[in-house]
Amino acid sequence: MLTRRQFTNGSAAIVSGGLAGSLIGAHLAQGESVHFTRRLPIPPLIDAAKQGNAVKLKAASGRHAFIKGKPTHSYGYSGPVLGPAIRLRRGDEVEMTVENALDVDTTVHWHGLLVPGDVDGGPHQIIKSGGMWRPRLRIEQPASTAWFHPHLHHDTARQIYMGLTGLIIVDDGSDTNLGLPRTYGIDDLPIIIQDRSFDTDGSLLYDRAPDPQTIQYGSRGSTIIVNGVVHPVAQVPCSLVRLRILNAANAQNFDLRFSDGREFRVVASDAGFLSASVTMNQLRASPAERFEILVDFADRKPVMLETGPDTLMGIFGAVSPDGSGDFVSILRFEPTPAVGTVRDFPARLVEPATADSTKAVRRRQLVLDSGICGGQRPTEMGMLPGMCINGKTHDLARIDADTKLGTLEVWEIVSIGMAHPFHVHGASFRILSLAGAPPPAHLAGWKDVVLVEDKAELLVAFNRPATREHPFMYHCHILEHEDAGMMGQYVCA
Ligand code: C2O
Ligand code: CU
Ligand code: CU
């Protein structure tokens, strides 16, 4: 049996033995020798309103070349990998038809859509292999970038790793009013960032039974893919371009910047626009977080998007994807002579719905920890680490919290051991404090994911119902932590 202490010692040994060789597989050469020649794939757009608000998705396996010339087994929605971007209009009701052509069961969760628990697509709404699911979704929320992905308990991490991830664009007309770039695929680009480990033949390396190391730190890959491919290049108009950044990695935090240090403006986070844009030159996106940024390519100079070492790996310290400890280039931008239509935009964006923390009806504390919490599963290798919230590992039959529809609560989230990206279904929140301090401006809007390094206070707004049969989840979005039980469920009535 592996105790927590022995496990930690084992981890330390791996560090001294060279992290790049064990936790992270062989890496591709970076820098001068690498040519970013592959066009950035743009997922097809489904504009729901233009097809009678009926949208069909089919989860199936396929073949896709993440690495050029090396096609391999993958999963995707209505295509070999990833899925379409679905544009939904506020005020509409959409009928989704999801077909499961995979050889395993799945679910489809609408991460960021504020819909009732029975259509949320969590672990209770299983779509059997060969089966079908037809939820009706009423879109009643501000413009935002959301996404969809599987949520089958104990298999979420692997299914997403295999490629099941799609983008959702909620449209309420505010970007038209503000004059923001909004021509999909031209000056409004989806940027889905993930890390993967590949075998020499280009196949994905993901173990159906991850080892304790992978569970403890989440699955981390040495190669970064953007919209499903390695080393892409995006051609952009030489004007303002909007990037909808989604960190869809299993565990990795991306620390994004441009190779020339240029500034960009953050205009939206998970649940909608900020009240005003925030100028930055480096932005951290943790798993499941979304940021919309505006970048000016008027100087017509090609530039690289880079990501830095993940500095939040607990005892491992800072680790960059390729093991070098440095920033790595992940996507090249090449401005074309074509001038886009948008050259500037108003300083004020959208005033967020107010959130008055004095109106909170109760306070809860949730402690995210790993170790001995009854969640350990025996294997030949010993015991896998348990992942828990308040000492309990996930139980699909247990309701952990009761909330009242239309109320606000203060949730205090405490991370033990390493930083955990905490997510709540069916609700959005404002960050009241991070480690005791007010949040930076780009994290001050409505969100549904927060990276908690030690402690965070959230003001959560409960406005959607969920029953005991179809409760909402809250969990760590490091997918291996979630699958291992760092998840709870709540009802709302
Ligand atoms: Cu992105 Cu519970 O999920
Ligand atoms: Cu969610
Ligand atoms: Cu976690």
XYZ file of C-alpha atoms and ligand atoms in Angstrom:
498
model
C 0.000 0.000 0.000
C 1.207 3.429 -0.883
C 0.779 5.968 1.887
C 0.588 9.654 1.197
C 4.095 10.150 2.573
C 5.588 7.436 0.379
C 3.744 8.851 -2.560
C 5.242 12.286 -1.995
C 8.703 10.794 -1.660
C 8.148 8.927 -4.876
C 7.217 12.148 -6.586
C 10.364 13.852 -5.344
C 12.441 10.992 -6.706
C 10.895 11.494 -10.090
C 11.865 15.158 -9.984
C 15.502 14.354 -9.361
C 15.341 11.673 -12.040
C 14.339 14.272 -14.599
C 10.741 15.299 -14.913
C 10.924 15.579 -18.676
C 11.727 11.920 -18.931
C 8.931 10.586 -16.791
C 5.964 12.810 -16.123
C 6.369 14.311 -19.550
C 7.293 12.313 -22.625
C 9.768 13.024 -25.364
C 9.389 16.490 -26.789
C 9.417 17.921 -30.265
C 12.221 20.282 -31.181
C 11.258 23.906 -30.761
C 12.625 27.187 -32.095
C 14.376 27.901 -35.380
C 14.118 24.375 -36.702
C 10.354 24.299 -36.365
C 8.284 25.593 -39.216
C 4.802 26.810 -38.568
C 3.408 25.956 -41.967
C 0.105 24.307 -41.281
C -2.939 26.547 -41.600
C -4.725 26.941 -38.299
C -7.881 24.811 -38.648
C -11.049 26.791 -37.983
C -13.848 24.555 -36.669
C -16.979 24.856 -38.835
C -19.552 27.329 -37.544
C -23.099 26.213 -36.853
C -25.317 29.260 -36.618
C -28.283 27.719 -34.820
C -30.755 30.496 -35.687
C -30.040 29.990 -39.413
C -31.140 26.361 -39.237
C -34.311 26.696 -37.229
C -32.544 26.347 -33.880
C -32.120 22.614 -34.363
C -28.524 21.474 -33.978
C -27.192 17.969 -34.538
C -23.974 16.643 -33.064
C -22.513 13.199 -33.474
C -19.782 11.978 -31.144
C -17.700 9.413 -32.988
C -14.175 8.159 -33.362
C -12.160 9.097 -36.405
C -8.681 9.603 -37.739
C -6.876 12.898 -37.419
C -3.284 14.051 -37.918
C -2.444 16.152 -34.858
C 1.122 15.994 -36.195
C 1.388 16.603 -39.931
C 1.521 13.363 -41.918
C 0.789 11.132 -38.933
C -2.950 10.408 -38.823
C -4.111 8.551 -35.748
C -7.159 7.440 -33.781
C -9.146 10.344 -32.341
C -12.617 11.352 -31.128
C -14.650 14.277 -32.382
C -18.124 15.796 -32.665
C -19.420 15.609 -36.248
C -15.840 15.355 -37.471
C -12.616 13.496 -36.657
C -11.526 15.862 -33.883
C -12.914 18.702 -31.720
C -16.355 19.857 -32.900
C -18.153 22.706 -34.604
C -18.456 26.127 -32.996
C -22.137 26.586 -32.219
C -23.528 30.119 -32.243
C -26.631 30.505 -30.101
C -28.749 33.606 -29.824
C -29.939 34.937 -26.499
C -33.684 34.502 -26.161
C -33.828 31.477 -28.468
C -34.744 27.924 -27.618
C -32.517 25.365 -29.280
C -33.112 21.684 -29.799
C -29.887 19.739 -29.594
C -29.718 16.229 -30.978
C -26.666 14.382 -29.770
C -25.918 10.985 -31.224
C -23.356 8.765 -29.539
C -21.570 6.710 -32.183
C -18.632 6.000 -29.872
C -18.084 2.492 -28.560
C -18.326 3.868 -25.013
C -21.015 5.777 -23.108
C -20.642 9.531 -22.903
C -22.433 12.720 -21.865
C -22.294 16.216 -23.347
C -22.009 19.046 -20.856
C -22.622 22.636 -21.970
C -19.894 24.272 -19.943
C -20.886 27.894 -19.376
C -24.493 27.646 -20.557
C -26.920 28.567 -17.804
C -29.498 25.809 -18.264
C -31.436 23.633 -15.768
C -29.794 20.563 -14.236
C -31.796 18.052 -16.298
C -30.311 19.331 -19.595
C -26.870 20.344 -18.282
C -25.230 17.151 -19.561
C -23.488 16.228 -16.331
C -22.583 12.680 -15.246
C -26.252 11.762 -14.645
C -27.364 12.315 -18.253
C -25.600 9.372 -19.820
C -25.888 8.832 -23.553
C -25.334 5.146 -24.080
C -23.065 3.947 -26.838
C -25.335 3.907 -29.889
C -27.860 6.106 -28.109
C -29.289 9.575 -28.591
C -30.051 12.592 -26.379
C -32.319 15.512 -27.258
C -32.198 18.322 -24.709
C -33.967 21.631 -25.337
C -31.878 24.573 -24.228
C -33.294 28.027 -23.517
C -30.547 30.562 -24.026
C -31.022 33.296 -21.455
C -27.659 34.798 -20.588
C -25.295 37.540 -21.798
C -22.957 37.120 -24.771
C -20.052 34.840 -23.898
C -17.732 32.093 -25.073
C -18.713 28.716 -23.652
C -17.856 25.183 -24.700
C -19.060 21.592 -24.638
C -17.329 18.394 -23.624
C -17.988 14.915 -22.167
C -18.659 14.507 -18.441
C -18.912 10.746 -17.911
C -17.642 10.083 -14.408
C -14.267 8.250 -14.459
C -13.869 8.700 -18.237
C -14.127 12.470 -18.757
C -10.372 13.069 -18.888
C -9.684 10.424 -21.529
C -12.633 11.348 -23.757
C -11.614 15.012 -23.826
C -7.986 14.037 -24.396
C -9.061 12.004 -27.433
C -10.544 15.156 -28.951
C -14.076 15.771 -27.709
C -14.263 19.547 -27.257
C -16.345 22.168 -29.036
C -16.913 25.887 -28.724
C -20.181 27.718 -28.049
C -20.665 31.365 -28.894
C -23.573 33.037 -27.116
C -24.616 36.103 -29.070
C -26.782 38.903 -27.702
C -25.906 41.596 -30.220
C -23.646 43.526 -27.850
C -20.508 42.984 -29.949
C -22.296 44.485 -32.970
C -23.319 47.463 -30.862
C -19.787 47.866 -29.541
C -18.234 47.529 -32.991
C -16.054 44.573 -31.983
C -14.624 42.153 -34.566
C -17.181 39.396 -35.098
C -16.593 37.784 -38.469
C -16.051 34.181 -37.491
C -12.855 32.661 -38.856
C -11.638 36.018 -40.205
C -11.258 38.533 -37.396
C -13.016 36.506 -34.689
C -10.986 33.338 -34.170
C -11.461 30.350 -31.888
C -8.148 29.475 -30.227
C -8.496 26.128 -28.440
C -5.255 25.339 -26.639
C -4.367 21.867 -25.355
C -1.270 19.875 -24.486
C -0.731 16.307 -25.594
C 1.821 13.518 -25.462
C 2.400 11.691 -28.719
C 4.067 8.433 -29.533
C 6.608 8.448 -32.386
C 3.869 7.344 -34.818
C 1.799 10.423 -33.917
C -0.728 8.560 -31.768
C -2.048 10.027 -28.525
C -0.591 8.672 -25.320
C -3.280 8.372 -22.699
C -3.555 5.524 -20.288
C -7.061 4.281 -19.507
C -5.803 3.629 -15.986
C -3.560 6.602 -15.237
C -0.790 6.041 -12.700
C -0.747 7.868 -9.331
C 1.636 10.478 -10.722
C -0.738 11.409 -13.522
C -3.676 11.528 -11.161
C -1.815 13.684 -8.662
C -0.695 16.356 -11.141
C -3.088 15.773 -14.004
C -2.117 14.578 -17.446
C 0.430 16.917 -19.008
C 1.767 16.709 -22.524
C 5.024 17.911 -23.977
C 3.459 19.220 -27.181
C 0.961 22.039 -27.496
C -1.817 21.833 -30.058
C -4.029 24.711 -31.145
C -7.390 23.825 -32.711
C -6.144 20.249 -32.854
C -2.808 20.635 -34.639
C 0.852 21.175 -33.819
C 2.652 24.330 -35.038
C -0.155 26.105 -36.918
C -0.056 29.466 -38.644
C -3.036 31.831 -38.766
C -3.428 34.486 -41.420
C -5.117 37.546 -40.018
C -6.154 40.955 -41.362
C -3.788 43.778 -40.433
C -6.165 45.345 -37.935
C -7.845 44.385 -34.660
C -8.502 40.672 -34.316
C -10.550 39.007 -31.607
C -9.224 35.734 -30.204
C -11.574 33.506 -28.217
C -9.059 31.646 -26.107
C -10.152 28.398 -24.476
C -7.805 26.383 -22.306
C -9.119 22.878 -22.979
C -6.109 21.110 -21.462
C -6.622 18.339 -18.940
C -4.419 20.005 -16.313
C -1.934 22.494 -17.724
C -2.063 26.233 -17.003
C -1.059 28.301 -20.025
C 0.827 31.542 -19.477
C 0.285 33.330 -22.777
C 2.217 36.191 -24.351
C 3.352 37.347 -27.784
C 6.976 36.860 -28.821
C 7.495 40.618 -29.274
C 5.883 41.427 -25.931
C 3.064 43.357 -27.595
C 0.093 44.411 -25.526
C -3.399 43.127 -26.095
C -6.744 43.924 -24.546
C -8.821 41.448 -22.593
C -12.487 42.184 -23.277
C -14.314 39.157 -21.860
C -13.847 36.240 -19.489
C -15.867 33.039 -18.947
C -19.383 34.412 -18.506
C -19.293 37.576 -20.601
C -17.806 40.964 -21.319
C -15.820 42.944 -18.788
C -17.029 46.446 -17.956
C -13.929 47.837 -19.664
C -11.061 46.288 -21.577
C -7.898 45.457 -19.636
C -4.528 45.981 -21.317
C -2.034 43.194 -20.608
C 0.999 41.595 -22.190
C 0.813 38.247 -20.422
C -2.269 36.236 -19.508
C -2.670 33.033 -17.575
C -5.478 30.715 -18.677
C -6.172 27.760 -16.419
C -8.085 24.637 -17.514
C -11.622 25.447 -18.755
C -11.126 29.226 -18.558
C -12.060 31.409 -21.534
C -10.768 34.857 -22.366
C -11.594 37.003 -25.353
C -8.732 39.278 -26.285
C -8.215 41.902 -28.996
C -4.841 41.989 -30.705
C -3.727 44.677 -33.130
C -1.878 43.385 -36.210
C -1.705 46.790 -37.939
C 2.112 46.720 -37.974
C 1.874 43.721 -40.368
C 4.670 41.936 -38.540
C 4.406 38.179 -38.063
C 4.407 37.233 -34.399
C 4.310 34.085 -32.294
C 1.896 33.272 -29.496
C 3.908 31.625 -26.736
C 3.195 29.819 -23.500
C 5.440 29.742 -20.465
C 6.293 27.193 -17.822
C 3.453 26.147 -15.528
C 4.571 27.529 -12.181
C 1.746 25.960 -10.209
C 2.735 22.318 -10.013
C 3.167 22.029 -6.276
C 6.440 20.333 -5.386
C 7.514 20.187 -9.030
C 7.967 23.947 -9.229
C 7.903 25.501 -12.706
C 7.632 23.140 -15.648
C 7.324 24.137 -19.293
C 5.657 21.778 -21.739
C 8.890 20.817 -23.486
C 10.816 20.476 -20.236
C 13.100 23.421 -21.061
C 11.848 25.820 -18.382
C 11.352 28.459 -21.064
C 8.503 29.897 -23.130
C 7.579 27.867 -26.220
C 5.967 29.076 -29.445
C 2.557 27.562 -30.078
C 0.951 29.537 -32.903
C 2.245 31.920 -35.550
C 0.243 34.909 -36.775
C 0.856 36.282 -40.248
C -0.957 39.537 -40.971
C -2.097 39.837 -44.600
C -2.387 43.123 -46.497
C -6.169 42.838 -46.219
C -7.437 45.441 -43.794
C -10.124 44.272 -41.434
C -13.029 46.516 -40.681
C -12.336 47.145 -37.014
C -9.606 49.575 -36.030
C -10.819 50.721 -32.656
C -13.569 50.166 -30.124
C -15.043 51.913 -27.090
C -13.182 51.857 -23.791
C -16.345 50.918 -21.892
C -17.814 47.551 -22.782
C -20.768 45.961 -20.986
C -21.676 46.803 -17.410
C -22.031 43.464 -15.625
C -25.120 42.600 -13.594
C -24.512 43.867 -10.078
C -23.486 41.506 -7.339
C -23.980 42.617 -3.762
C -22.165 40.331 -1.369
C -24.112 41.718 1.615
C -27.170 39.935 0.139
C -25.552 36.500 0.370
C -27.808 34.113 2.282
C -25.088 31.764 3.438
C -21.421 30.966 3.450
C -19.788 27.619 2.678
C -16.228 26.459 2.721
C -14.965 23.870 0.235
C -11.506 22.395 0.765
C -9.958 20.771 -2.319
C -7.433 18.144 -1.318
C -5.938 14.845 -2.315
C -4.907 11.919 -0.195
C -6.817 9.776 2.239
C -10.479 10.570 1.754
C -12.065 7.211 1.175
C -11.664 7.696 -2.549
C -8.674 5.487 -3.003
C -8.962 2.731 -5.511
C -6.733 -0.306 -5.183
C -4.668 -1.327 -8.220
C -1.754 -3.700 -8.739
C 0.523 -0.712 -8.191
C -0.918 0.045 -4.775
C -3.520 2.636 -3.999
C -4.381 5.480 -6.324
C -4.550 8.838 -4.604
C -8.056 9.892 -3.655
C -9.278 13.322 -4.623
C -11.788 14.998 -2.402
C -13.736 18.067 -1.396
C -14.182 18.552 2.344
C -12.747 15.093 2.926
C -15.238 13.328 0.665
C -14.679 11.806 -2.717
C -17.415 12.147 -5.341
C -20.534 10.053 -4.916
C -23.195 10.238 -7.641
C -25.799 9.253 -5.055
C -24.963 11.945 -2.498
C -26.148 15.569 -2.607
C -23.509 17.772 -1.019
C -25.243 21.133 -0.984
C -28.764 22.542 -1.074
C -29.213 25.988 -2.599
C -32.194 28.274 -3.109
C -33.163 29.494 -6.554
C -32.618 33.230 -6.945
C -30.167 33.604 -4.050
C -26.500 34.443 -3.658
C -23.995 32.559 -1.511
C -20.380 33.162 -0.607
C -18.236 30.114 -1.319
C -14.771 30.010 0.123
C -12.558 27.643 -1.864
C -9.338 26.377 -0.297
C -6.707 24.518 -2.334
C -4.343 22.101 -0.640
C -1.142 20.791 -2.244
C -1.364 22.599 -5.573
C -3.500 25.128 -7.434
C -6.915 23.768 -8.456
C -9.110 25.359 -11.163
C -12.533 25.310 -9.496
C -15.706 25.242 -11.611
C -19.426 25.441 -10.796
C -22.201 24.221 -13.115
C -25.483 26.061 -13.525
C -24.275 29.313 -11.989
C -21.808 32.099 -12.506
C -19.853 33.932 -9.858
C -17.829 37.010 -9.111
C -14.465 36.611 -7.433
C -14.554 38.582 -4.173
C -10.977 37.794 -3.209
C -7.979 35.707 -4.241
C -5.561 34.925 -1.414
C -7.231 37.715 0.573
C -6.767 40.420 -2.081
C -9.295 41.803 -4.590
C -9.042 40.072 -8.006
C -7.077 41.711 -10.830
C -9.286 43.616 -13.296
C -9.360 40.873 -15.936
C -10.752 38.414 -13.346
C -13.316 40.822 -11.922
C -16.219 39.962 -14.262
C -18.693 37.080 -14.126
C -16.937 33.733 -14.384
C -17.474 30.011 -13.928
C -13.879 28.855 -13.388
C -11.281 30.239 -10.999
C -7.749 29.054 -10.443
C -7.395 28.812 -6.679
C -3.767 28.902 -5.641
C -4.488 28.947 -1.919
C -7.858 30.533 -1.178
C -10.638 32.307 -3.038
C -13.951 33.836 -1.993
C -16.684 33.690 -4.617
C -20.107 35.285 -4.742
C -22.169 32.640 -6.536
C -25.533 33.480 -8.129
C -27.987 30.564 -8.267
C -30.553 31.150 -10.997
C -31.177 27.746 -12.527
C -33.040 24.786 -10.992
C -31.566 21.352 -10.374
C -33.249 18.353 -8.757
C -31.833 15.410 -6.800
C -32.136 13.256 -9.947
C -30.271 15.827 -12.028
C -28.074 17.866 -9.692
C -25.421 20.381 -10.740
C -21.731 19.592 -10.266
C -18.933 21.655 -8.819
C -15.420 20.364 -9.206
C -11.772 20.820 -9.942
C -11.298 21.139 -13.712
C -8.011 19.227 -13.666
C -9.763 16.341 -15.353
C -7.832 13.589 -13.613
C -8.754 15.173 -10.259
C -12.396 15.348 -11.294
C -12.436 11.717 -12.458
C -10.721 10.638 -9.231
C -13.454 12.294 -7.173
C -12.673 15.992 -6.590
C -16.291 16.830 -7.359
C -19.468 17.530 -5.427
C -23.077 18.080 -6.429
C -25.770 20.522 -5.436
C -29.464 20.987 -5.918
C -31.239 24.286 -6.471
C -34.965 24.918 -5.945
Cu -16.184 21.874 -18.038
Cu -18.127 20.055 -15.045
O -17.175 20.933 -16.552
Cu -19.542 23.108 -16.422
Cu -7.488 19.781 -8.712
